[in-house]
Amino acid sequence: MEDVTMEASGAPAENKMGVMPINKLILTMSLPMMASMLVQALYNIVDSVFVAQISENALTAVSLAFPMQSLMIAVATGTGVGVNALLSKRLGMKDYEGVNRVANNGIYLAVFSYIIFLLLGIFAARPFMMAQNDTSEIVEHGVTYLTIVMTMSFGLFGQVIMERLVQSTGKTMIAMITQGLGAVINLIFDPIMIFGYFGCPEMGVAGAALATVLGQIVAAILGIILNFKYNHEIKINPIKYRLDLKTVGHIYAIGIPSIIMQSIGSVMVIGMNKILYTFSSSAQAVFGIYFKLQSFFFMPVFGLNNGVVPIIAYNYGAGRQDRMKKTIRTAAIYAVVIMLIGIMIMEIIPDKLLLLFDASENLIKIGIPALRIICLSFIFAGFCITIGSVFQALGNGIYSMIVSAARQLCVLLPVAYLMSLTGNLDMVWLSFPIAELMSVAMTLIFYRRIHNKVIRFVGEKQPE
């Protein structure tokens, strides 16, 4: 599992991110991440399938809890993006002390983030649920679920930071193992804890939450063990490498735009749920089902990007413009192909997908046009996500943040609201492809800008 050998001088040899052929490198780096992301997506779907068997209100509750859970994940993965890009760049520059400072400060930030969400889980879960729905059963299910996943989120933050450390040095197979194991544990214990099999008490929605955090905790523990055993390019020593505000600033300069970008998604979901509630709770449930289903196509693209970011960042630090450009082109093609497959599936068998969630006749009636309309945005989304990862890898995540904010807050929600005034629910779903068209235009503008200011000078004029 070791990718880097030691030269006679004692300094690490060139990392594979600087020498392996690009297509092979992308597949080597990304396929393990894509596989683990597919397992994660499968878990997301199966988790909701089990919850749907409790009741439609339980499914709605978990769907309404999603934005807060998503915010927590945004902070964890956004910080991880900063650590990943900065650490890979330092590795490309052969700045090994800088590599260790970034890694250890990333661990500090994971701990601080957990403390914040521990407090939010205790004090904010109920107000958050009540702001979206006034049905008492839905609120109680949601509060139960959120309280558990937030107060026990130390597993999530530990898992994400450990995975980002191995991704940063090119060891994506280790990240696949930890993610995969966490998801499998989740899948196994979901029905056991929800329905009370094998002597376990029947816990309903609380069981779904406990199975989630159990998988995260096990993945975090395994991630720590594998980092110490195999990731020798990084020295984890919080005593030697203490909290350094300058390093933290560099991490968040890249990570905060990613955090905000993903958090904007939570705001969008809350806003859409409030718009959809004017039609019915069933419309909210359909939106929740869509989010679970779309993860099966978006997650592999995110896995692709997780493998691509360190490649771009490493070669940026190493001054290899040719390898950067080829990586970007190849990744964009793969992403678009994945999303085209998603469009085909959602257009051809939307009813079969909805029946996975024990959908009622009313949910199917609402859901079929919803899935067929929203999925039209997929092909644009695949391209935009890939180019957004380029912005992050080059330390310009602010571009991704601006595109995301404009798409979701300035276009999608206003258009969805205006469409809702027609009284036709199907018109509301059109807001997604409309917003994605704007996203493509802005992404192309920003990419041209970063190409002319940064990429074209890599290898000729080293960035400061």
Short mmCIF file of C-alpha atoms in Angstrom, two decimals:
data_model
loop_
_atom_site.label_atom_id
_atom_site.label_comp_id
_atom_site.label_asym_id
_atom_site.label_seq_id
_atom_site.Cartn_x
_atom_site.Cartn_y
_atom_site.Cartn_z
CA MET A 1 0.00 0.00 0.00
CA GLU A 2 3.06 2.22 0.17
CA ASP A 3 3.32 4.43 -2.91
CA VAL A 4 6.55 6.17 -2.12
CA THR A 5 9.95 4.58 -1.67
CA MET A 6 12.97 6.06 0.06
CA GLU A 7 16.04 7.04 -1.91
CA ALA A 8 19.54 6.53 -0.61
CA SER A 9 19.61 10.17 0.43
CA GLY A 10 16.71 9.58 2.76
CA ALA A 11 14.34 11.90 0.82
CA PRO A 12 11.19 10.44 -0.72
CA ALA A 13 11.31 9.60 -4.42
CA GLU A 14 8.93 11.28 -6.86
CA ASN A 15 5.32 10.58 -5.95
CA LYS A 16 3.26 8.71 -8.58
CA MET A 17 1.16 11.89 -9.04
CA GLY A 18 4.14 13.42 -10.83
CA VAL A 19 5.16 10.52 -13.10
CA MET A 20 2.31 8.08 -13.84
CA PRO A 21 0.45 8.50 -17.19
CA ILE A 22 -2.56 10.77 -16.57
CA ASN A 23 -5.41 8.47 -17.60
CA LYS A 24 -3.98 5.58 -15.61
CA LEU A 25 -3.28 7.92 -12.68
CA ILE A 26 -6.85 9.28 -12.64
CA LEU A 27 -8.27 5.76 -12.70
CA THR A 28 -5.83 4.58 -10.05
CA MET A 29 -6.61 7.54 -7.80
CA SER A 30 -10.31 7.88 -8.49
CA LEU A 31 -11.73 4.39 -8.96
CA PRO A 32 -11.25 3.42 -5.31
CA MET A 33 -12.90 6.70 -4.28
CA MET A 34 -15.70 6.25 -6.78
CA ALA A 35 -16.32 2.71 -5.56
CA SER A 36 -16.47 3.83 -1.93
CA MET A 37 -18.73 6.74 -2.88
CA LEU A 38 -21.05 4.33 -4.67
CA VAL A 39 -21.22 2.27 -1.51
CA GLN A 40 -22.00 5.47 0.40
CA ALA A 41 -24.74 6.32 -2.10
CA LEU A 42 -26.15 2.81 -1.83
CA TYR A 43 -26.20 3.23 1.93
CA ASN A 44 -28.05 6.55 1.59
CA ILE A 45 -30.71 4.90 -0.53
CA VAL A 46 -31.06 1.74 1.56
CA ASP A 47 -31.14 3.79 4.77
CA SER A 48 -34.13 5.73 3.47
CA VAL A 49 -35.74 2.54 2.15
CA PHE A 50 -35.70 1.14 5.71
CA VAL A 51 -36.94 4.41 7.22
CA ALA A 52 -39.76 4.54 4.65
CA GLN A 53 -40.99 1.20 6.02
CA ILE A 54 -41.60 2.87 9.38
CA SER A 55 -43.94 5.46 7.86
CA GLU A 56 -44.09 8.26 5.29
CA ASN A 57 -43.79 10.75 8.17
CA ALA A 58 -40.53 9.11 9.26
CA LEU A 59 -39.17 9.40 5.72
CA THR A 60 -40.24 13.05 5.57
CA ALA A 61 -38.59 13.72 8.95
CA VAL A 62 -35.23 12.30 7.86
CA SER A 63 -35.50 14.29 4.62
CA LEU A 64 -36.13 17.51 6.57
CA ALA A 65 -33.19 16.70 8.89
CA PHE A 66 -30.91 16.38 5.89
CA PRO A 67 -29.94 20.08 5.54
CA MET A 68 -28.50 20.24 9.07
CA GLN A 69 -26.76 16.91 8.60
CA SER A 70 -25.49 18.20 5.27
CA LEU A 71 -24.12 21.33 6.95
CA MET A 72 -22.11 19.14 9.32
CA ILE A 73 -20.75 17.12 6.41
CA ALA A 74 -19.98 20.38 4.57
CA VAL A 75 -17.75 21.59 7.40
CA ALA A 76 -15.96 18.23 7.62
CA THR A 77 -15.39 17.77 3.89
CA GLY A 78 -14.79 21.47 3.19
CA THR A 79 -12.00 21.55 5.77
CA GLY A 80 -10.77 18.31 4.20
CA VAL A 81 -10.65 19.97 0.77
CA GLY A 82 -8.38 22.67 2.20
CA VAL A 83 -6.12 20.10 3.86
CA ASN A 84 -6.09 17.91 0.74
CA ALA A 85 -5.19 20.65 -1.76
CA LEU A 86 -2.64 22.41 0.47
CA LEU A 87 -0.95 19.20 1.60
CA SER A 88 -0.64 17.85 -1.97
CA LYS A 89 0.79 21.16 -3.15
CA ARG A 90 3.39 21.11 -0.34
CA LEU A 91 4.23 17.54 -1.28
CA GLY A 92 4.77 18.58 -4.90
CA MET A 93 7.06 21.38 -3.68
CA LYS A 94 9.02 18.84 -1.56
CA ASP A 95 8.19 20.91 1.56
CA TYR A 96 7.91 17.99 4.00
CA GLU A 97 7.77 20.10 7.16
CA GLY A 98 4.92 22.01 5.56
CA VAL A 99 3.18 18.70 4.82
CA ASN A 100 3.30 17.74 8.49
CA ARG A 101 2.09 21.14 9.70
CA VAL A 102 -0.91 20.98 7.39
CA ALA A 103 -1.78 17.42 8.42
CA ASN A 104 -1.63 18.03 12.16
CA ASN A 105 -3.48 21.34 11.99
CA GLY A 106 -6.18 19.58 9.98
CA ILE A 107 -6.65 17.18 12.90
CA TYR A 108 -6.98 20.10 15.32
CA LEU A 109 -9.65 21.66 13.11
CA ALA A 110 -11.61 18.39 13.00
CA VAL A 111 -11.73 18.34 16.82
CA PHE A 112 -12.86 21.97 17.07
CA SER A 113 -15.55 21.39 14.42
CA TYR A 114 -16.96 18.45 16.36
CA ILE A 115 -17.32 20.55 19.52
CA ILE A 116 -19.39 23.13 17.60
CA PHE A 117 -21.80 20.52 16.24
CA LEU A 118 -22.04 18.79 19.60
CA LEU A 119 -23.49 22.03 21.01
CA LEU A 120 -25.75 22.53 17.97
CA GLY A 121 -27.07 19.00 18.34
CA ILE A 122 -28.04 19.69 21.94
CA PHE A 123 -29.62 23.10 21.49
CA ALA A 124 -30.63 23.58 17.82
CA ALA A 125 -32.21 20.30 16.62
CA ARG A 126 -35.77 21.04 17.76
CA PRO A 127 -35.97 24.69 16.59
CA PHE A 128 -34.56 23.60 13.22
CA MET A 129 -37.23 20.93 12.69
CA MET A 130 -40.09 23.13 13.88
CA ALA A 131 -39.08 25.83 11.40
CA GLN A 132 -39.84 23.47 8.49
CA ASN A 133 -42.91 21.48 9.53
CA ASP A 134 -45.55 21.67 12.26
CA THR A 135 -46.64 18.02 12.23
CA SER A 136 -45.71 16.74 15.71
CA GLU A 137 -44.78 13.19 14.61
CA ILE A 138 -42.48 14.49 11.87
CA VAL A 139 -40.84 16.96 14.25
CA GLU A 140 -40.22 14.32 16.95
CA HIS A 141 -38.72 11.84 14.48
CA GLY A 142 -36.47 14.57 13.09
CA VAL A 143 -35.30 15.78 16.50
CA THR A 144 -34.42 12.23 17.54
CA TYR A 145 -32.44 11.59 14.37
CA LEU A 146 -30.57 14.92 14.37
CA THR A 147 -29.65 14.86 18.04
CA ILE A 148 -27.93 11.50 17.68
CA VAL A 149 -26.04 12.15 14.43
CA MET A 150 -24.80 15.56 15.62
CA THR A 151 -23.82 14.85 19.22
CA MET A 152 -21.95 11.71 18.12
CA SER A 153 -20.37 13.25 15.02
CA PHE A 154 -16.80 12.81 16.31
CA GLY A 155 -16.74 9.68 14.14
CA LEU A 156 -17.65 11.67 11.03
CA PHE A 157 -14.99 14.35 11.58
CA GLY A 158 -12.35 11.74 12.44
CA GLN A 159 -13.21 9.64 9.39
CA VAL A 160 -13.12 12.56 6.94
CA ILE A 161 -9.79 14.02 8.09
CA MET A 162 -8.08 10.61 8.12
CA GLU A 163 -9.35 9.90 4.60
CA ARG A 164 -8.16 13.28 3.32
CA LEU A 165 -4.66 12.66 4.66
CA VAL A 166 -4.26 9.45 2.67
CA GLN A 167 -5.91 10.95 -0.42
CA SER A 168 -3.44 13.85 -0.30
CA THR A 169 -0.48 11.49 -0.69
CA GLY A 170 -2.14 9.41 -3.42
CA LYS A 171 -3.17 6.41 -1.30
CA THR A 172 -6.82 6.44 -2.28
CA MET A 173 -7.15 2.68 -1.76
CA ILE A 174 -6.89 3.26 1.99
CA ALA A 175 -9.66 5.84 1.84
CA MET A 176 -11.78 3.36 -0.09
CA ILE A 177 -11.29 0.75 2.61
CA THR A 178 -12.31 3.07 5.47
CA GLN A 179 -15.29 4.54 3.61
CA GLY A 180 -16.42 1.15 2.41
CA LEU A 181 -16.20 -0.46 5.83
CA GLY A 182 -18.12 2.40 7.44
CA ALA A 183 -20.90 2.14 4.85
CA VAL A 184 -21.11 -1.65 5.10
CA ILE A 185 -21.42 -1.50 8.90
CA ASN A 186 -24.12 1.08 8.39
CA LEU A 187 -26.01 -1.16 5.99
CA ILE A 188 -25.78 -4.18 8.27
CA PHE A 189 -26.89 -2.43 11.46
CA ASP A 190 -29.62 -0.28 9.88
CA PRO A 191 -32.32 -2.98 9.78
CA ILE A 192 -31.07 -4.57 13.01
CA MET A 193 -31.38 -1.34 15.00
CA ILE A 194 -34.45 0.06 13.22
CA PHE A 195 -36.62 -3.06 13.42
CA GLY A 196 -35.07 -4.84 16.42
CA TYR A 197 -33.55 -8.01 14.94
CA PHE A 198 -31.26 -10.51 16.73
CA GLY A 199 -32.29 -9.39 20.22
CA CYS A 200 -31.62 -5.70 19.56
CA PRO A 201 -34.42 -3.41 20.78
CA GLU A 202 -36.59 -1.88 18.05
CA MET A 203 -35.46 1.75 17.88
CA GLY A 204 -37.06 3.10 14.68
CA VAL A 205 -35.56 6.39 13.48
CA ALA A 206 -33.12 6.42 16.42
CA GLY A 207 -31.77 3.08 15.16
CA ALA A 208 -31.09 4.59 11.73
CA ALA A 209 -29.12 7.40 13.37
CA LEU A 210 -27.16 5.05 15.63
CA ALA A 211 -26.24 2.79 12.70
CA THR A 212 -24.96 5.87 10.86
CA VAL A 213 -22.68 7.06 13.67
CA LEU A 214 -21.48 3.51 14.40
CA GLY A 215 -20.21 3.18 10.83
CA GLN A 216 -18.48 6.56 11.06
CA ILE A 217 -16.77 5.73 14.35
CA VAL A 218 -15.42 2.40 13.08
CA ALA A 219 -14.19 4.07 9.85
CA ALA A 220 -12.43 6.79 11.87
CA ILE A 221 -10.64 4.26 14.08
CA LEU A 222 -9.53 2.25 11.05
CA GLY A 223 -8.41 5.46 9.31
CA ILE A 224 -6.16 6.37 12.25
CA ILE A 225 -4.59 2.90 12.28
CA LEU A 226 -3.95 2.83 8.52
CA ASN A 227 -2.51 6.36 8.47
CA PHE A 228 0.06 5.42 11.10
CA LYS A 229 0.88 2.12 9.40
CA TYR A 230 1.03 3.11 5.72
CA ASN A 231 1.05 6.89 5.26
CA HIS A 232 4.74 7.46 6.01
CA GLU A 233 4.92 10.74 4.09
CA ILE A 234 2.97 12.33 6.94
CA LYS A 235 4.03 12.45 10.59
CA ILE A 236 1.05 12.75 12.92
CA ASN A 237 2.42 14.40 16.05
CA PRO A 238 0.12 17.08 17.51
CA ILE A 239 2.62 17.83 20.29
CA LYS A 240 5.44 18.73 17.89
CA TYR A 241 3.22 20.38 15.29
CA ARG A 242 1.00 22.58 17.41
CA LEU A 243 -1.88 24.74 16.24
CA ASP A 244 -0.47 27.27 13.79
CA LEU A 245 -2.78 30.14 12.82
CA LYS A 246 -0.92 30.81 9.58
CA THR A 247 -1.39 27.20 8.46
CA VAL A 248 -5.03 27.27 9.59
CA GLY A 249 -5.50 30.41 7.50
CA HIS A 250 -4.05 28.69 4.42
CA ILE A 251 -6.29 25.65 4.95
CA TYR A 252 -9.43 27.75 5.32
CA ALA A 253 -8.50 30.05 2.41
CA ILE A 254 -9.19 26.96 0.29
CA GLY A 255 -11.66 25.20 2.58
CA ILE A 256 -14.07 27.98 3.59
CA PRO A 257 -15.36 28.56 0.03
CA SER A 258 -16.01 24.82 -0.18
CA ILE A 259 -17.77 24.85 3.21
CA ILE A 260 -19.91 27.81 2.20
CA MET A 261 -20.62 26.25 -1.20
CA GLN A 262 -21.92 23.04 0.39
CA SER A 263 -23.72 24.95 3.15
CA ILE A 264 -25.56 26.93 0.50
CA GLY A 265 -26.97 23.57 -0.57
CA SER A 266 -28.46 23.19 2.92
CA VAL A 267 -30.06 26.63 2.66
CA MET A 268 -31.45 25.70 -0.75
CA VAL A 269 -32.99 22.47 0.58
CA ILE A 270 -34.61 24.33 3.49
CA GLY A 271 -36.00 26.93 1.09
CA MET A 272 -37.29 24.27 -1.33
CA ASN A 273 -38.93 22.36 1.52
CA LYS A 274 -40.79 25.50 2.60
CA ILE A 275 -41.93 26.12 -0.99
CA LEU A 276 -42.99 22.48 -1.41
CA TYR A 277 -44.87 22.47 1.91
CA THR A 278 -47.35 24.89 0.33
CA PHE A 279 -48.33 21.94 -1.88
CA SER A 280 -48.09 19.02 0.63
CA SER A 281 -45.80 17.02 2.92
CA SER A 282 -45.78 14.41 0.14
CA ALA A 283 -44.06 16.92 -2.15
CA GLN A 284 -41.37 17.32 0.55
CA ALA A 285 -41.04 13.52 0.73
CA VAL A 286 -40.57 13.30 -3.06
CA PHE A 287 -37.85 15.96 -2.89
CA GLY A 288 -36.14 13.93 -0.15
CA ILE A 289 -36.35 10.77 -2.27
CA TYR A 290 -34.83 12.64 -5.21
CA PHE A 291 -31.88 13.72 -3.09
CA LYS A 292 -31.21 10.14 -2.07
CA LEU A 293 -31.45 8.87 -5.65
CA GLN A 294 -29.31 11.62 -7.20
CA SER A 295 -26.49 10.76 -4.78
CA PHE A 296 -26.04 7.48 -6.67
CA PHE A 297 -24.82 9.50 -9.67
CA PHE A 298 -23.31 12.54 -7.96
CA MET A 299 -21.28 10.52 -5.45
CA PRO A 300 -19.12 8.82 -8.13
CA VAL A 301 -18.41 12.26 -9.64
CA PHE A 302 -17.41 13.53 -6.20
CA GLY A 303 -15.22 10.44 -5.83
CA LEU A 304 -13.64 11.23 -9.20
CA ASN A 305 -12.94 14.77 -8.00
CA ASN A 306 -11.48 13.55 -4.70
CA GLY A 307 -8.93 11.64 -6.76
CA VAL A 308 -8.33 14.51 -9.19
CA VAL A 309 -7.82 17.40 -6.70
CA PRO A 310 -4.51 16.08 -5.28
CA ILE A 311 -3.25 15.31 -8.83
CA ILE A 312 -3.89 18.89 -9.97
CA ALA A 313 -2.55 20.40 -6.75
CA TYR A 314 0.58 18.23 -6.81
CA ASN A 315 1.44 19.09 -10.41
CA TYR A 316 0.64 22.75 -9.74
CA GLY A 317 3.25 22.68 -6.98
CA ALA A 318 5.64 20.77 -9.24
CA GLY A 319 5.16 23.20 -12.16
CA ARG A 320 3.71 20.62 -14.59
CA GLN A 321 1.17 22.53 -16.70
CA ASP A 322 0.82 19.74 -19.27
CA ARG A 323 -0.21 17.19 -16.66
CA MET A 324 -2.65 19.63 -15.07
CA LYS A 325 -4.46 20.33 -18.35
CA LYS A 326 -4.70 16.69 -19.36
CA THR A 327 -6.07 15.82 -15.91
CA ILE A 328 -8.78 18.48 -16.21
CA ARG A 329 -9.86 17.37 -19.70
CA THR A 330 -9.98 13.68 -18.84
CA ALA A 331 -11.85 14.19 -15.57
CA ALA A 332 -14.48 16.38 -17.27
CA ILE A 333 -15.17 13.71 -19.89
CA TYR A 334 -15.58 11.00 -17.23
CA ALA A 335 -17.92 13.20 -15.17
CA VAL A 336 -20.20 14.01 -18.11
CA VAL A 337 -20.45 10.33 -19.09
CA ILE A 338 -21.43 9.35 -15.54
CA MET A 339 -24.16 11.98 -15.44
CA LEU A 340 -25.49 10.95 -18.87
CA ILE A 341 -26.01 7.46 -17.46
CA GLY A 342 -27.92 9.06 -14.58
CA ILE A 343 -30.21 10.92 -16.99
CA MET A 344 -30.99 7.73 -18.90
CA ILE A 345 -31.90 5.79 -15.76
CA MET A 346 -34.13 8.50 -14.29
CA GLU A 347 -35.90 9.09 -17.61
CA ILE A 348 -36.55 5.41 -18.32
CA ILE A 349 -37.51 3.89 -14.93
CA PRO A 350 -38.56 6.69 -12.51
CA ASP A 351 -41.50 4.62 -11.22
CA LYS A 352 -39.24 1.68 -10.33
CA LEU A 353 -36.90 4.01 -8.44
CA LEU A 354 -39.76 5.48 -6.42
CA LEU A 355 -41.12 2.03 -5.52
CA LEU A 356 -37.80 1.32 -3.77
CA PHE A 357 -39.05 3.71 -1.08
CA ASP A 358 -42.41 1.97 -0.64
CA ALA A 359 -43.95 4.97 -2.41
CA SER A 360 -47.71 5.41 -2.28
CA GLU A 361 -49.76 6.02 -5.42
CA ASN A 362 -49.72 9.74 -4.63
CA LEU A 363 -45.93 9.83 -4.21
CA ILE A 364 -45.47 8.03 -7.53
CA LYS A 365 -47.82 10.45 -9.28
CA ILE A 366 -45.82 13.41 -7.94
CA GLY A 367 -42.43 11.76 -8.24
CA ILE A 368 -42.33 10.56 -11.85
CA PRO A 369 -42.43 14.02 -13.46
CA ALA A 370 -40.18 15.38 -10.69
CA LEU A 371 -37.37 12.91 -11.42
CA ARG A 372 -37.69 13.27 -15.19
CA ILE A 373 -37.55 17.06 -15.07
CA ILE A 374 -34.82 17.54 -12.45
CA CYS A 375 -32.43 15.01 -14.02
CA LEU A 376 -32.14 17.18 -17.13
CA SER A 377 -29.69 19.29 -15.11
CA PHE A 378 -27.30 16.36 -14.56
CA ILE A 379 -25.14 16.74 -17.68
CA PHE A 380 -24.39 20.38 -16.85
CA ALA A 381 -23.78 19.55 -13.19
CA GLY A 382 -21.10 16.94 -14.00
CA PHE A 383 -19.04 19.47 -15.95
CA CYS A 384 -19.47 22.22 -13.33
CA ILE A 385 -18.48 19.94 -10.43
CA THR A 386 -15.28 18.92 -12.21
CA ILE A 387 -14.22 22.47 -13.01
CA GLY A 388 -15.15 23.49 -9.46
CA SER A 389 -12.61 20.96 -8.18
CA VAL A 390 -9.99 22.67 -10.37
CA PHE A 391 -10.74 25.97 -8.63
CA GLN A 392 -10.30 24.29 -5.23
CA ALA A 393 -7.08 22.52 -6.19
CA LEU A 394 -5.54 25.81 -7.32
CA GLY A 395 -6.58 27.67 -4.17
CA ASN A 396 -9.42 29.60 -5.85
CA GLY A 397 -12.37 27.90 -4.21
CA ILE A 398 -14.06 31.31 -3.98
CA TYR A 399 -15.06 30.84 -7.64
CA SER A 400 -16.90 27.62 -6.82
CA MET A 401 -18.61 29.36 -3.94
CA ILE A 402 -19.81 32.23 -6.12
CA VAL A 403 -21.17 29.86 -8.78
CA SER A 404 -22.95 27.75 -6.16
CA ALA A 405 -24.48 30.76 -4.42
CA ALA A 406 -25.68 32.27 -7.70
CA ARG A 407 -27.13 28.97 -8.90
CA GLN A 408 -28.97 27.97 -5.74
CA LEU A 409 -29.86 31.25 -4.04
CA CYS A 410 -30.11 33.75 -6.88
CA VAL A 411 -31.69 31.53 -9.54
CA LEU A 412 -33.03 28.19 -8.27
CA LEU A 413 -35.00 29.36 -5.23
CA PRO A 414 -36.46 32.52 -6.80
CA VAL A 415 -37.46 30.61 -9.95
CA ALA A 416 -38.94 27.79 -7.85
CA TYR A 417 -40.97 30.32 -5.85
CA LEU A 418 -42.24 32.07 -8.97
CA MET A 419 -43.15 28.73 -10.53
CA SER A 420 -45.01 27.71 -7.35
CA LEU A 421 -47.32 30.69 -7.81
CA THR A 422 -48.76 28.95 -10.87
CA GLY A 423 -50.17 26.26 -8.56
CA ASN A 424 -48.54 23.58 -10.78
CA LEU A 425 -46.01 21.51 -8.81
CA ASP A 426 -44.37 20.20 -11.99
CA MET A 427 -43.36 23.75 -12.91
CA VAL A 428 -41.37 24.03 -9.65
CA TRP A 429 -39.03 21.21 -10.73
CA LEU A 430 -38.05 23.18 -13.85
CA SER A 431 -36.06 25.51 -11.61
CA PHE A 432 -33.26 22.90 -11.42
CA PRO A 433 -32.27 22.71 -15.11
CA ILE A 434 -32.80 26.48 -15.47
CA ALA A 435 -30.38 27.15 -12.59
CA GLU A 436 -27.83 24.68 -13.96
CA LEU A 437 -27.67 26.48 -17.32
CA MET A 438 -26.64 29.66 -15.51
CA SER A 439 -24.08 27.64 -13.55
CA VAL A 440 -22.40 26.42 -16.76
CA ALA A 441 -22.07 29.97 -18.09
CA MET A 442 -20.48 31.28 -14.88
CA THR A 443 -18.18 28.26 -14.56
CA LEU A 444 -16.83 28.79 -18.08
CA ILE A 445 -16.18 32.48 -17.36
CA PHE A 446 -14.26 31.70 -14.16
CA TYR A 447 -12.30 28.86 -15.76
CA ARG A 448 -11.15 31.14 -18.56
CA ARG A 449 -10.08 33.66 -15.94
CA ILE A 450 -8.09 31.16 -13.85
CA HIS A 451 -6.54 29.66 -16.98
CA ASN A 452 -5.29 33.03 -18.18
CA LYS A 453 -4.05 34.13 -14.76
CA VAL A 454 -2.68 30.88 -13.29
CA ILE A 455 -2.67 27.71 -15.39
CA ARG A 456 -0.98 29.15 -18.50
CA PHE A 457 1.96 30.35 -16.37
CA VAL A 458 2.53 27.11 -14.43
CA GLY A 459 6.05 25.89 -15.15
CA GLU A 460 7.02 29.25 -16.63
CA LYS A 461 6.30 31.57 -13.75
CA GLN A 462 5.97 29.91 -10.37
CA PRO A 463 3.12 31.27 -8.22
CA GLU A 464 4.06 32.86 -4.96
#
